[in-house]
Coordinates of C-alpha atoms in Angstrom, one line a residue:
Chain A
M17 CA 114.3 16.3 -8.9
H18 CA 116.4 15.5 -11.8
A19 CA 116.8 17.9 -14.7
V20 CA 116.3 15.1 -17.2
S21 CA 115.2 11.5 -16.7
F22 CA 115.0 9.0 -19.6
R23 CA 114.2 5.3 -19.6
N24 CA 114.6 2.8 -22.3
I25 CA 114.8 5.3 -25.1
A26 CA 114.8 3.9 -28.6
K27 CA 114.6 5.7 -31.9
D28 CA 113.9 4.4 -35.4
F29 CA 114.3 6.3 -38.7
P30 CA 112.6 5.3 -41.9
I31 CA 115.1 4.6 -44.7
G32 CA 113.1 3.8 -47.8
D33 CA 110.6 1.0 -46.9
D34 CA 112.7 0.0 -43.9
R35 CA 113.2 1.4 -40.5
V36 CA 116.7 1.6 -39.0
R37 CA 117.0 1.8 -35.1
V38 CA 119.7 4.3 -34.2
L39 CA 119.1 4.4 -30.4
H40 CA 118.8 1.2 -28.2
D41 CA 117.4 1.2 -24.7
C42 CA 119.0 4.3 -23.4
S43 CA 118.4 5.2 -19.8
A44 CA 119.9 7.7 -17.5
D45 CA 119.2 10.7 -15.1
I46 CA 120.8 14.1 -15.6
A47 CA 121.1 16.0 -12.2
L48 CA 120.7 19.6 -11.6
G49 CA 123.7 21.6 -10.7
Q50 CA 126.0 19.4 -12.7
M51 CA 127.6 19.4 -16.1
T52 CA 127.0 16.1 -17.9
M53 CA 128.9 15.2 -21.1
L54 CA 127.6 12.9 -23.6
V55 CA 130.6 11.5 -25.5
G56 CA 131.3 9.0 -28.2
P57 CA 132.4 8.7 -31.9
S58 CA 130.6 10.3 -34.8
G59 CA 127.5 8.6 -35.7
C60 CA 126.9 6.9 -32.3
G61 CA 123.6 8.6 -31.7
K62 CA 124.5 11.6 -29.5
T63 CA 122.9 14.2 -31.6
T64 CA 119.7 12.1 -31.9
L65 CA 119.7 11.5 -28.0
I66 CA 119.9 15.2 -27.2
S67 CA 117.3 16.1 -29.8
I68 CA 114.9 13.7 -28.1
L69 CA 115.9 15.0 -24.6
S70 CA 115.3 18.6 -25.7
G71 CA 111.9 17.9 -27.3
I72 CA 113.0 18.4 -30.9
L73 CA 112.6 14.7 -31.9
T74 CA 110.1 12.2 -30.4
A75 CA 111.3 8.9 -29.2
S76 CA 110.1 5.8 -30.8
E77 CA 110.1 4.0 -27.5
G78 CA 110.7 4.9 -23.9
E79 CA 110.0 7.7 -21.4
V80 CA 111.4 11.2 -21.2
T81 CA 110.9 13.7 -18.4
V82 CA 112.4 17.1 -18.6
L83 CA 112.3 19.5 -15.6
G84 CA 109.3 17.5 -14.2
Q85 CA 107.5 17.4 -17.5
S86 CA 106.9 14.1 -19.5
L87 CA 107.7 14.6 -23.1
T88 CA 106.4 11.2 -24.1
R89 CA 102.8 12.2 -24.8
M90 CA 103.4 16.0 -25.0
R91 CA 102.0 17.7 -28.1
D92 CA 104.5 19.3 -30.5
H93 CA 103.2 22.8 -29.6
H94 CA 103.8 22.3 -25.9
K95 CA 107.3 21.0 -26.7
V96 CA 108.0 24.2 -28.5
L97 CA 106.8 26.2 -25.5
L98 CA 108.9 24.0 -23.2
R99 CA 111.9 24.7 -25.3
R100 CA 111.2 28.4 -25.4
E101 CA 110.7 28.7 -21.7
R102 CA 112.8 26.1 -20.0
I103 CA 115.6 24.9 -22.3
G104 CA 118.6 26.9 -23.6
F105 CA 120.5 25.7 -26.8
I106 CA 124.1 26.2 -27.8
F107 CA 125.0 25.0 -31.3
Q108 CA 128.3 24.0 -32.8
Q109 CA 127.9 26.6 -35.6
Y110 CA 126.4 29.2 -33.3
N111 CA 123.5 29.7 -35.7
L112 CA 123.2 33.4 -35.1
L113 CA 121.2 35.5 -37.4
P114 CA 123.6 37.6 -39.5
A115 CA 121.3 40.6 -39.7
L116 CA 120.7 40.9 -35.9
T117 CA 123.2 42.4 -33.5
A118 CA 124.8 40.3 -30.7
A119 CA 122.1 41.5 -28.1
E120 CA 119.3 41.0 -30.5
N121 CA 120.4 37.4 -31.4
A122 CA 120.8 36.7 -27.7
A123 CA 117.3 38.1 -27.1
M124 CA 115.7 35.7 -29.5
P125 CA 113.9 33.4 -26.9
L126 CA 112.5 36.4 -25.1
M127 CA 111.1 37.7 -28.4
A128 CA 109.7 34.4 -29.3
A129 CA 107.9 34.6 -25.9
G130 CA 106.4 37.9 -26.9
M131 CA 108.8 40.4 -25.4
K132 CA 109.4 43.7 -27.4
L133 CA 112.9 43.9 -29.1
P134 CA 114.2 46.8 -27.1
E135 CA 113.4 45.4 -23.7
A136 CA 114.6 41.9 -24.7
A137 CA 117.8 43.3 -26.1
E138 CA 118.5 45.1 -22.9
R139 CA 118.1 42.0 -20.8
A140 CA 120.3 40.1 -23.3
R141 CA 123.0 43.0 -23.1
A142 CA 123.1 42.3 -19.3
I143 CA 123.7 38.6 -19.8
L144 CA 126.4 39.5 -22.4
D145 CA 128.1 41.8 -20.0
G146 CA 128.1 38.9 -17.5
I147 CA 130.1 36.6 -19.8
G148 CA 132.9 39.0 -20.8
M149 CA 131.1 40.6 -23.7
Q150 CA 130.9 44.2 -22.4
G151 CA 130.4 46.7 -25.1
Q152 CA 129.9 44.1 -27.8
G153 CA 126.0 44.0 -27.8
D154 CA 125.6 46.2 -30.9
K155 CA 128.0 44.3 -33.0
L156 CA 126.8 42.0 -35.9
P157 CA 128.0 38.4 -35.8
R158 CA 130.4 39.0 -38.7
Q159 CA 132.2 41.7 -36.6
L160 CA 132.8 39.1 -33.8
S161 CA 135.3 36.3 -33.5
G162 CA 134.3 32.7 -33.2
G163 CA 134.7 32.7 -29.5
Q164 CA 132.6 35.9 -29.2
Q165 CA 130.0 34.4 -31.4
Q166 CA 129.8 31.4 -29.1
R167 CA 129.4 33.6 -26.1
V168 CA 126.6 35.3 -27.8
A169 CA 125.1 31.8 -28.4
I170 CA 125.6 31.2 -24.6
A171 CA 123.8 34.4 -23.8
R172 CA 120.9 33.3 -26.0
A173 CA 120.7 30.0 -24.0
L174 CA 120.7 31.9 -20.8
V175 CA 118.6 34.9 -21.4
H176 CA 115.2 33.3 -20.5
N177 CA 116.7 31.7 -17.4
P178 CA 116.2 28.0 -18.4
G179 CA 116.7 25.0 -16.1
L180 CA 118.4 22.9 -18.8
I181 CA 121.1 24.0 -21.2
V182 CA 121.8 21.7 -24.1
C183 CA 125.2 22.2 -25.9
D184 CA 126.1 20.6 -29.2
E185 CA 129.9 20.5 -29.6
P186 CA 130.3 24.0 -28.2
T187 CA 134.0 24.1 -28.8
A188 CA 134.2 22.2 -32.0
A189 CA 134.7 25.5 -34.1
L190 CA 137.0 27.2 -31.5
D191 CA 140.7 27.0 -30.9
A192 CA 141.9 25.5 -27.7
A193 CA 142.3 28.6 -25.6
T194 CA 138.9 30.1 -26.7
G195 CA 137.2 26.7 -26.3
K196 CA 138.4 26.5 -22.7
A197 CA 137.3 30.0 -22.1
V198 CA 133.8 29.1 -23.3
M199 CA 133.8 25.9 -21.2
A200 CA 134.7 27.9 -18.2
I201 CA 131.6 30.0 -18.6
L202 CA 129.5 26.9 -19.1
R203 CA 131.1 25.4 -16.0
D204 CA 130.0 28.4 -14.0
I205 CA 126.5 28.0 -15.3
A206 CA 126.5 24.4 -14.3
N207 CA 127.4 25.3 -10.7
D208 CA 124.0 26.8 -10.4
P209 CA 121.9 24.3 -8.4
G210 CA 118.8 25.2 -10.4
R211 CA 120.3 24.3 -13.7
A212 CA 121.8 21.3 -15.6
V213 CA 124.2 21.6 -18.5
L214 CA 124.2 18.8 -20.9
V215 CA 127.2 19.0 -23.4
V216 CA 127.6 16.7 -26.4
T217 CA 131.2 16.6 -27.4
H218 CA 134.0 14.5 -28.7
D219 CA 136.6 17.1 -27.8
N220 CA 138.6 15.2 -25.2
R221 CA 140.4 18.5 -24.1
I222 CA 137.3 19.6 -22.3
Y223 CA 136.4 16.4 -20.5
N224 CA 137.8 17.8 -17.3
F225 CA 135.1 20.5 -17.0
A226 CA 132.5 17.8 -16.6
D227 CA 131.0 16.5 -13.4
R228 CA 130.0 13.3 -15.2
I229 CA 130.6 11.6 -18.6
L230 CA 128.0 9.4 -20.3
E231 CA 129.7 7.4 -23.0
M232 CA 127.8 6.2 -26.1
S233 CA 128.6 3.7 -28.8
D234 CA 126.5 2.3 -31.7
G235 CA 123.3 3.9 -30.3
R236 CA 123.8 2.6 -26.8
L237 CA 124.9 4.2 -23.5
I238 CA 127.8 2.1 -22.5
G239 CA 129.4 3.9 -19.7
D240 CA 128.8 6.5 -16.8
F241 CA 132.0 7.9 -15.5
A242 CA 133.5 10.7 -13.3
P243 CA 135.9 12.6 -15.6
D244 CA 139.0 11.4 -13.9
A245 CA 137.9 7.8 -14.3
F246 CA 137.1 8.1 -18.0
Q247 CA 139.6 6.4 -20.3
H248 CA 139.9 8.0 -23.7
Chain B
M81 CA 109.0 39.2 -34.3
R82 CA 108.2 41.9 -36.7
D83 CA 111.4 43.7 -35.9
V84 CA 113.4 40.4 -36.6
A85 CA 111.7 40.0 -39.9
L86 CA 112.5 43.4 -41.1
K87 CA 116.1 43.3 -39.9
M88 CA 116.6 39.8 -41.6
L89 CA 115.2 41.3 -44.9
L90 CA 117.0 44.6 -44.7
G91 CA 120.2 42.9 -43.7
D92 CA 120.5 41.0 -47.0
R93 CA 120.5 44.1 -49.2
A94 CA 121.1 42.3 -52.6
K95 CA 118.1 40.0 -52.2
Y96 CA 116.0 42.8 -50.7
I97 CA 116.6 44.9 -53.8
G98 CA 116.2 41.8 -56.0
L99 CA 112.8 41.1 -54.4
I100 CA 111.7 44.7 -54.8
F101 CA 112.8 44.8 -58.4
G102 CA 110.8 41.7 -59.2
V103 CA 107.6 43.1 -57.7
T104 CA 108.3 46.6 -59.2
F105 CA 108.8 45.1 -62.6
A106 CA 105.6 43.0 -62.4
T107 CA 103.7 45.9 -61.3
L108 CA 105.0 48.3 -63.8
L109 CA 104.4 45.8 -66.7
M110 CA 100.9 45.0 -65.7
A111 CA 99.7 48.5 -64.7
Q112 CA 101.2 50.1 -67.7
Q113 CA 100.1 47.5 -70.3
V114 CA 96.7 47.3 -68.8
S115 CA 96.4 51.1 -68.9
I116 CA 97.6 51.4 -72.5
F117 CA 95.2 48.6 -73.5
T118 CA 92.3 50.4 -71.6
G119 CA 93.4 53.7 -73.2
I120 CA 93.4 52.0 -76.7
M121 CA 90.0 50.4 -76.1
S122 CA 88.6 53.7 -74.8
R123 CA 89.8 55.3 -78.1
T124 CA 87.6 52.9 -80.0
A125 CA 84.5 54.6 -78.3
N126 CA 85.9 58.2 -77.9
A127 CA 83.9 59.4 -80.9
I128 CA 80.8 58.4 -79.0
T129 CA 81.7 59.5 -75.5
S130 CA 83.0 62.9 -76.6
V131 CA 79.5 63.9 -77.8
R132 CA 78.3 64.5 -74.4
E133 CA 75.0 66.3 -75.2
A134 CA 73.4 63.2 -76.8
E135 CA 71.9 60.4 -74.7
I136 CA 71.1 58.0 -77.5
W137 CA 72.7 57.1 -80.8
V138 CA 70.4 55.9 -83.6
M139 CA 71.7 54.0 -86.5
D140 CA 71.1 51.3 -89.0
P141 CA 70.5 47.9 -87.4
R142 CA 73.5 46.5 -89.1
V143 CA 76.0 48.9 -87.4
R144 CA 78.3 47.0 -85.1
Y145 CA 80.7 49.8 -84.0
V146 CA 81.1 53.5 -84.4
D147 CA 83.5 53.4 -87.3
E148 CA 81.0 51.4 -89.3
V149 CA 78.8 53.5 -91.5
E150 CA 75.5 52.2 -92.9
P151 CA 73.6 55.3 -94.2
M152 CA 70.0 55.7 -93.3
R153 CA 67.2 57.4 -95.2
P154 CA 66.9 61.1 -94.5
V155 CA 63.3 60.5 -93.3
E156 CA 64.4 58.5 -90.4
L157 CA 65.3 61.7 -88.8
S158 CA 61.7 62.8 -88.7
N159 CA 60.6 59.3 -87.7
V160 CA 62.9 59.5 -84.7
R161 CA 61.8 63.0 -83.8
S162 CA 58.2 61.7 -83.7
V163 CA 58.8 59.1 -81.0
A164 CA 57.3 60.1 -77.6
G165 CA 59.9 61.3 -75.1
V166 CA 62.4 62.7 -77.6
E167 CA 63.4 66.2 -76.7
W168 CA 65.5 66.7 -79.8
A169 CA 67.1 64.6 -82.5
V170 CA 69.8 65.8 -84.9
P171 CA 71.7 64.4 -87.7
H172 CA 75.3 63.4 -87.2
Y173 CA 77.6 62.7 -90.1
K174 CA 80.8 60.6 -89.7
G175 CA 82.9 59.4 -92.5
L176 CA 86.3 59.3 -94.1
A177 CA 87.3 61.9 -96.7
T178 CA 90.5 63.0 -98.3
V179 CA 91.6 66.8 -98.2
R180 CA 94.2 68.3 -100.5
L181 CA 96.7 70.8 -98.9
P182 CA 98.0 73.9 -100.6
D183 CA 101.3 72.2 -101.5
G184 CA 99.4 69.5 -103.3
M185 CA 99.7 66.7 -100.8
T186 CA 96.6 64.8 -99.7
Q187 CA 95.6 63.7 -96.3
Q188 CA 92.8 61.5 -95.2
V189 CA 90.6 62.8 -92.4
Q190 CA 87.7 61.9 -90.3
L191 CA 84.9 64.2 -91.4
I192 CA 82.4 65.0 -88.7
G193 CA 79.2 66.8 -89.8
V194 CA 77.6 68.4 -86.8
D195 CA 74.0 69.8 -86.5
D196 CA 73.9 73.2 -88.2
V197 CA 71.7 74.7 -85.6
S198 CA 72.7 73.4 -82.3
L199 CA 76.3 72.3 -83.2
V200 CA 75.8 69.1 -81.2
G201 CA 78.7 66.9 -81.9
L202 CA 81.2 69.7 -82.2
C203 CA 84.1 69.5 -79.8
T204 CA 83.8 72.2 -76.9
D205 CA 87.3 72.6 -75.8
M206 CA 88.5 75.2 -78.2
I207 CA 92.1 76.3 -78.1
A208 CA 91.9 78.6 -81.2
G209 CA 89.0 80.2 -82.9
Q210 CA 85.3 79.9 -82.0
R211 CA 82.9 77.1 -82.4
D212 CA 80.6 79.2 -84.4
V213 CA 83.1 79.4 -87.3
V214 CA 81.7 76.1 -88.6
R215 CA 78.4 77.8 -89.4
D216 CA 80.2 79.2 -92.3
P217 CA 79.9 76.3 -94.9
Q218 CA 83.4 77.0 -96.1
S219 CA 85.0 76.8 -92.6
A220 CA 86.0 73.9 -90.4
V221 CA 87.4 73.1 -87.0
I222 CA 90.2 70.6 -86.6
D223 CA 91.4 68.7 -83.6
R224 CA 94.7 69.7 -82.0
N225 CA 96.5 66.5 -82.8
G226 CA 95.3 66.5 -86.4
F227 CA 96.4 70.1 -86.8
L228 CA 99.9 69.3 -85.5
F229 CA 100.1 66.2 -87.7
V230 CA 99.3 68.2 -90.8
W231 CA 101.0 71.4 -89.8
P232 CA 103.7 70.5 -87.3
Q233 CA 104.9 73.9 -86.8
G234 CA 101.8 74.7 -84.8
D235 CA 100.6 78.4 -85.2
F236 CA 96.9 77.5 -84.3
A237 CA 95.6 81.1 -84.8
T238 CA 96.4 81.3 -88.5
A239 CA 93.6 80.1 -90.9
K240 CA 94.6 77.1 -93.0
P241 CA 93.2 76.5 -96.4
L242 CA 92.3 73.0 -97.6
E243 CA 90.4 71.4 -100.4
L244 CA 87.8 68.8 -99.9
N245 CA 86.4 67.1 -103.0
D246 CA 87.0 70.4 -105.0
N247 CA 85.4 72.4 -102.3
R248 CA 87.5 75.2 -100.7
L249 CA 87.5 75.0 -96.9
T250 CA 89.4 77.0 -94.4
V251 CA 90.5 75.7 -91.0
R252 CA 89.6 78.6 -88.5
G253 CA 89.4 76.7 -85.2
V254 CA 91.3 74.2 -83.3
C255 CA 90.0 72.2 -80.4
N256 CA 91.1 69.6 -77.9
T257 CA 89.4 66.3 -78.2
Q258 CA 89.9 62.8 -77.1
P259 CA 91.9 60.9 -79.8
T260 CA 89.9 58.2 -81.6
F261 CA 91.0 54.7 -82.6
L262 CA 91.6 55.8 -86.2
T263 CA 94.5 58.3 -86.1
F264 CA 93.4 60.5 -88.9
P265 CA 92.9 64.3 -88.2
I266 CA 89.3 65.0 -87.2
L267 CA 87.7 67.7 -89.3
Y268 CA 84.5 69.3 -88.1
V269 CA 82.0 70.9 -90.5
T270 CA 78.3 71.4 -90.3
Y271 CA 76.0 68.5 -91.4
D272 CA 74.8 70.4 -94.5
A273 CA 78.4 71.2 -95.5
A274 CA 79.3 67.6 -95.1
M275 CA 76.5 66.7 -97.4
E276 CA 77.6 69.2 -99.9
M277 CA 81.2 68.1 -99.9
T278 CA 81.0 64.4 -99.8
P279 CA 80.2 62.5 -102.9
P280 CA 76.5 62.2 -103.7
Q281 CA 74.7 59.1 -102.9
R282 CA 71.1 58.2 -102.2
N283 CA 71.4 58.0 -98.5
K284 CA 74.2 59.6 -96.4
L285 CA 72.8 59.8 -92.8
P286 CA 75.0 57.5 -90.6
F287 CA 73.8 58.6 -87.2
I288 CA 71.0 60.5 -85.4
L289 CA 71.8 61.8 -82.0
V290 CA 68.9 62.0 -79.5
K291 CA 68.2 63.7 -76.2
G292 CA 65.3 62.5 -74.1
R293 CA 62.8 64.7 -72.2
A294 CA 63.6 65.4 -68.6
G295 CA 62.8 62.4 -66.4
Q296 CA 62.9 60.1 -69.5
S297 CA 65.0 57.0 -69.1
P298 CA 67.6 56.8 -72.0
E299 CA 67.3 53.0 -72.0
A300 CA 63.6 52.9 -72.2
L301 CA 63.5 55.8 -74.8
A302 CA 66.1 53.8 -76.9
K303 CA 63.9 50.8 -76.8
R304 CA 60.9 52.8 -77.8
I305 CA 62.8 54.3 -80.8
T306 CA 63.7 50.8 -81.9
Q307 CA 60.3 49.5 -81.6
Q308 CA 58.7 52.4 -83.5
T309 CA 61.3 53.0 -86.2
G310 CA 63.0 49.5 -86.7
L311 CA 66.3 51.4 -86.3
Q312 CA 69.1 50.5 -83.8
A313 CA 68.9 52.9 -80.9
L314 CA 71.5 52.5 -78.2
T315 CA 72.4 54.7 -75.2
T316 CA 75.9 56.3 -75.3
S317 CA 77.0 53.7 -72.8
Q318 CA 75.6 50.7 -74.8
F319 CA 77.0 52.0 -78.0
Q320 CA 80.3 52.6 -76.3
W321 CA 80.6 49.0 -75.1
R322 CA 79.2 47.7 -78.3
S323 CA 82.1 49.3 -80.1
I324 CA 84.7 48.3 -77.6
N325 CA 83.4 44.7 -77.6
Y326 CA 83.6 44.7 -81.4
Y327 CA 87.3 45.5 -81.2
L328 CA 87.9 43.1 -78.4
E329 CA 86.2 40.2 -80.4
R330 CA 87.5 41.1 -83.9
T331 CA 91.1 42.2 -83.4
G332 CA 94.2 40.7 -81.9
I333 CA 94.6 43.7 -79.5
P334 CA 93.3 42.0 -76.3
I335 CA 95.3 38.8 -77.1
N336 CA 98.4 40.7 -77.7
F337 CA 98.2 42.9 -74.6
G338 CA 96.9 39.8 -72.6
I339 CA 100.0 38.0 -73.5
T340 CA 102.2 40.9 -72.5
I341 CA 100.5 41.3 -69.3
A342 CA 100.7 37.6 -68.5
L343 CA 104.3 37.5 -69.4
G344 CA 104.9 40.5 -67.1
A345 CA 103.0 38.6 -64.2
I346 CA 104.9 35.4 -64.9
I347 CA 108.3 36.9 -65.2
G348 CA 107.6 39.2 -62.1
A349 CA 106.3 36.2 -60.2
A350 CA 109.3 34.0 -61.2
I351 CA 111.8 36.7 -60.1
T352 CA 109.9 37.2 -57.0
A353 CA 109.3 33.6 -56.2
Q354 CA 112.9 32.6 -56.9
T355 CA 114.5 35.3 -54.9
F356 CA 112.1 34.7 -52.0
Y357 CA 112.8 31.0 -52.3
I358 CA 116.6 31.5 -52.3
F359 CA 116.2 34.0 -49.4
V360 CA 114.4 31.4 -47.3
V361 CA 116.6 28.5 -48.3
E362 CA 119.7 30.5 -47.4
N363 CA 118.2 31.3 -44.0
L364 CA 117.0 27.7 -43.3
K365 CA 119.6 27.0 -40.8
Q366 CA 118.6 30.2 -39.0
F367 CA 115.0 29.3 -39.2
A368 CA 115.8 26.0 -37.8
A369 CA 117.7 27.5 -34.9
M370 CA 114.7 29.8 -34.4
K371 CA 112.5 26.8 -34.3
A372 CA 114.8 25.0 -31.9
V373 CA 114.9 27.8 -29.4
G374 CA 111.1 28.0 -29.4
V375 CA 110.0 30.2 -32.3
T376 CA 106.7 28.7 -33.5
N377 CA 105.5 28.0 -37.0
G378 CA 103.0 30.9 -36.5
Q379 CA 105.8 33.2 -35.6
L380 CA 107.8 32.2 -38.7
L381 CA 104.7 32.7 -40.8
Q382 CA 104.5 36.2 -39.3
I383 CA 108.1 36.8 -40.1
V384 CA 107.8 35.6 -43.8
L385 CA 104.5 37.6 -44.3
T386 CA 106.0 40.7 -42.8
Q387 CA 109.0 40.4 -45.1
A388 CA 106.6 39.7 -48.1
G389 CA 104.4 42.5 -47.2
L390 CA 107.1 45.1 -47.0
V391 CA 108.5 44.0 -50.3
G392 CA 105.1 44.0 -51.8
V393 CA 104.3 47.4 -50.6
I394 CA 107.5 49.0 -51.7
G395 CA 107.7 47.2 -55.0
Y396 CA 104.0 47.9 -55.8
G397 CA 104.4 51.5 -54.8
L398 CA 107.5 51.9 -57.0
G399 CA 105.8 50.0 -59.9
I400 CA 102.7 52.3 -59.7
G401 CA 105.0 55.3 -59.2
F402 CA 106.9 54.5 -62.4
T403 CA 103.8 53.9 -64.3
A404 CA 102.2 57.2 -63.2
L405 CA 105.5 59.0 -64.1
F406 CA 105.4 57.3 -67.5
F407 CA 102.0 58.6 -68.3
F408 CA 102.8 62.0 -66.8
V409 CA 105.8 62.4 -68.9
T410 CA 104.0 61.1 -72.1
K411 CA 100.8 63.0 -71.5
D412 CA 101.3 65.3 -74.5
A413 CA 102.5 62.6 -76.8
P414 CA 99.7 62.1 -79.3
A415 CA 100.3 58.4 -79.4
L416 CA 99.5 58.2 -75.6
Q417 CA 97.2 61.1 -75.1
G418 CA 94.3 60.4 -72.9
F419 CA 95.9 57.2 -71.5
R420 CA 95.5 57.2 -67.8
L421 CA 96.3 55.0 -64.8
Y422 CA 92.8 54.4 -63.4
G423 CA 92.1 53.6 -59.8
E424 CA 90.5 50.2 -61.0
I425 CA 93.8 49.3 -62.6
M426 CA 95.8 50.1 -59.6
A427 CA 93.4 48.1 -57.4
G428 CA 93.5 45.1 -59.9
T429 CA 97.3 45.2 -60.1
A430 CA 97.5 45.4 -56.3
I431 CA 95.5 42.2 -56.1
A432 CA 97.5 40.5 -58.9
I433 CA 100.8 41.5 -57.0
A434 CA 99.3 40.2 -53.7
V435 CA 98.5 36.8 -55.4
I436 CA 102.0 36.7 -56.9
I437 CA 103.7 37.3 -53.6
L438 CA 101.4 34.9 -51.7
A439 CA 102.1 32.2 -54.3
S440 CA 105.8 32.9 -54.0
I441 CA 105.9 32.6 -50.3
L442 CA 103.8 29.5 -50.4
F443 CA 106.7 27.6 -52.0
S444 CA 109.0 28.8 -49.3
L445 CA 106.7 28.4 -46.5
G446 CA 106.2 24.9 -47.0
K447 CA 110.0 24.3 -46.6
V448 CA 110.0 26.4 -43.5
F449 CA 107.1 24.6 -41.9
R450 CA 108.4 21.1 -42.7
L451 CA 111.9 22.1 -41.5
D452 CA 113.2 19.8 -38.7
P453 CA 114.9 21.9 -36.0
A454 CA 117.2 19.0 -35.5
V455 CA 119.3 20.1 -38.4
V456 CA 120.9 22.7 -36.3
F457 CA 122.6 19.8 -34.4
R458 CA 124.0 18.5 -37.8
G459 CA 127.2 20.5 -37.9

């Protein structure tokens, strides 16, 4: 089973009375146990595509299957549940709640699923310990460095044991060394045969962490490469 | 998610305090102004409600409120006494008079002439002297606030000489009574003494106080008195509301207070709504991230309602507390004596505050519900 399968995906956005097509006929499969990178220049449609693949946006045309479930006719509420239970997210700007501690932030998907805060935070703390954040669970985001905050975001993406991890520019706000450390964690996660990691990036310093690179341009998937074969 | 809601709210201390301030301010302004308004309106009828022995007030049909005097013929007292079901009926004088003090200064007073035999109409809570002193036609009882107004140094126990229309009168008793709308001192004498001391005129009987026999409905008896005598007979409650309604309809008091109360509600709502809106808008990215990771709109609603509920309860509690403290501190001030924070006002304010908060969060919730979680991917 593929983690994600999408066929002939198109997406239109209304602009005034017109509709503008930003994705054209995109098709690919994302394998489990791999890190797949989606690369391309700004504005090429990467963010729109991962929004569709993670059930946040709905495709105007085409079929999407995530972890065996078709998103094409899935109701919005069920997409929310799918995201909550089977998809983990890592954002460029971390998007941590400033009033919650690292462990509480990481516990968010569990709390959304109904788990009480103390129990959820305890489980999140174990994940944080596993990614080099021992003893940092009670700190607030403002007390953490950028790299540490991104690790909290990684813990948040892992805490509910999802099959698909979607990362949006996970190293964009980090320096090179910290970015590589974060990517090393994600690389370990991708080695799990039950998980797929999909990374959107245009940071060419991290391409070597990928198993596979999908290149986009002007709303189209224009290439499918092994990292060492990708010319940038 | 309740824990998350509270941590989000308490984590942003400045806005948390701002929100509580808005609700506290609105609560304080509404509860305090409504209480003062209610107190003032009650004062318009205190001259009626303070005569607890009487069930029915009988007066000329043209009388619209308690401070309006249309004298009746003396024979009307006998006519009322002859109505079936009347246990007793006594005359009650109420009018304005001017007294001269020993130093030559004059002072306008509310002169109350109570029944010579039963003393019905005389205040009961004496703080100096005895009620019986008014049986002496040259003695009077005065209300505490009036005494302090005329003789600010106090000394309730010492008799105070006065002159009323060239009649010597000595204040020998002081009592507590509910202040009336007119702020003049209240001077109690017997009805006969009042007749002697006030300028002569053909008719001087303003009110007849009536008590019905046991088991007799005051409303039915009042109707019977009206039918048989042609006079206006009202139960205490009916006359109280008739007087209050007169002031409500004929003075600018309710409009004035209404404007203040509305302004309090509007300003409180504006502060609360604006702060809440800013609070939500500044957290939109976080709300979007929460939606992206699977937090439902229902859970976001729970978060916002929990935050609003906490702010509402604390703000309302503080506002009511400050209002109660205000009335406690000012309870002895003559201007505010008898003003209370009634349970009904607290309940009404709670409803108004709940509406303000719900209206405030409606603005914000629309933005949260329409929020596209995809914004978290836009750098």
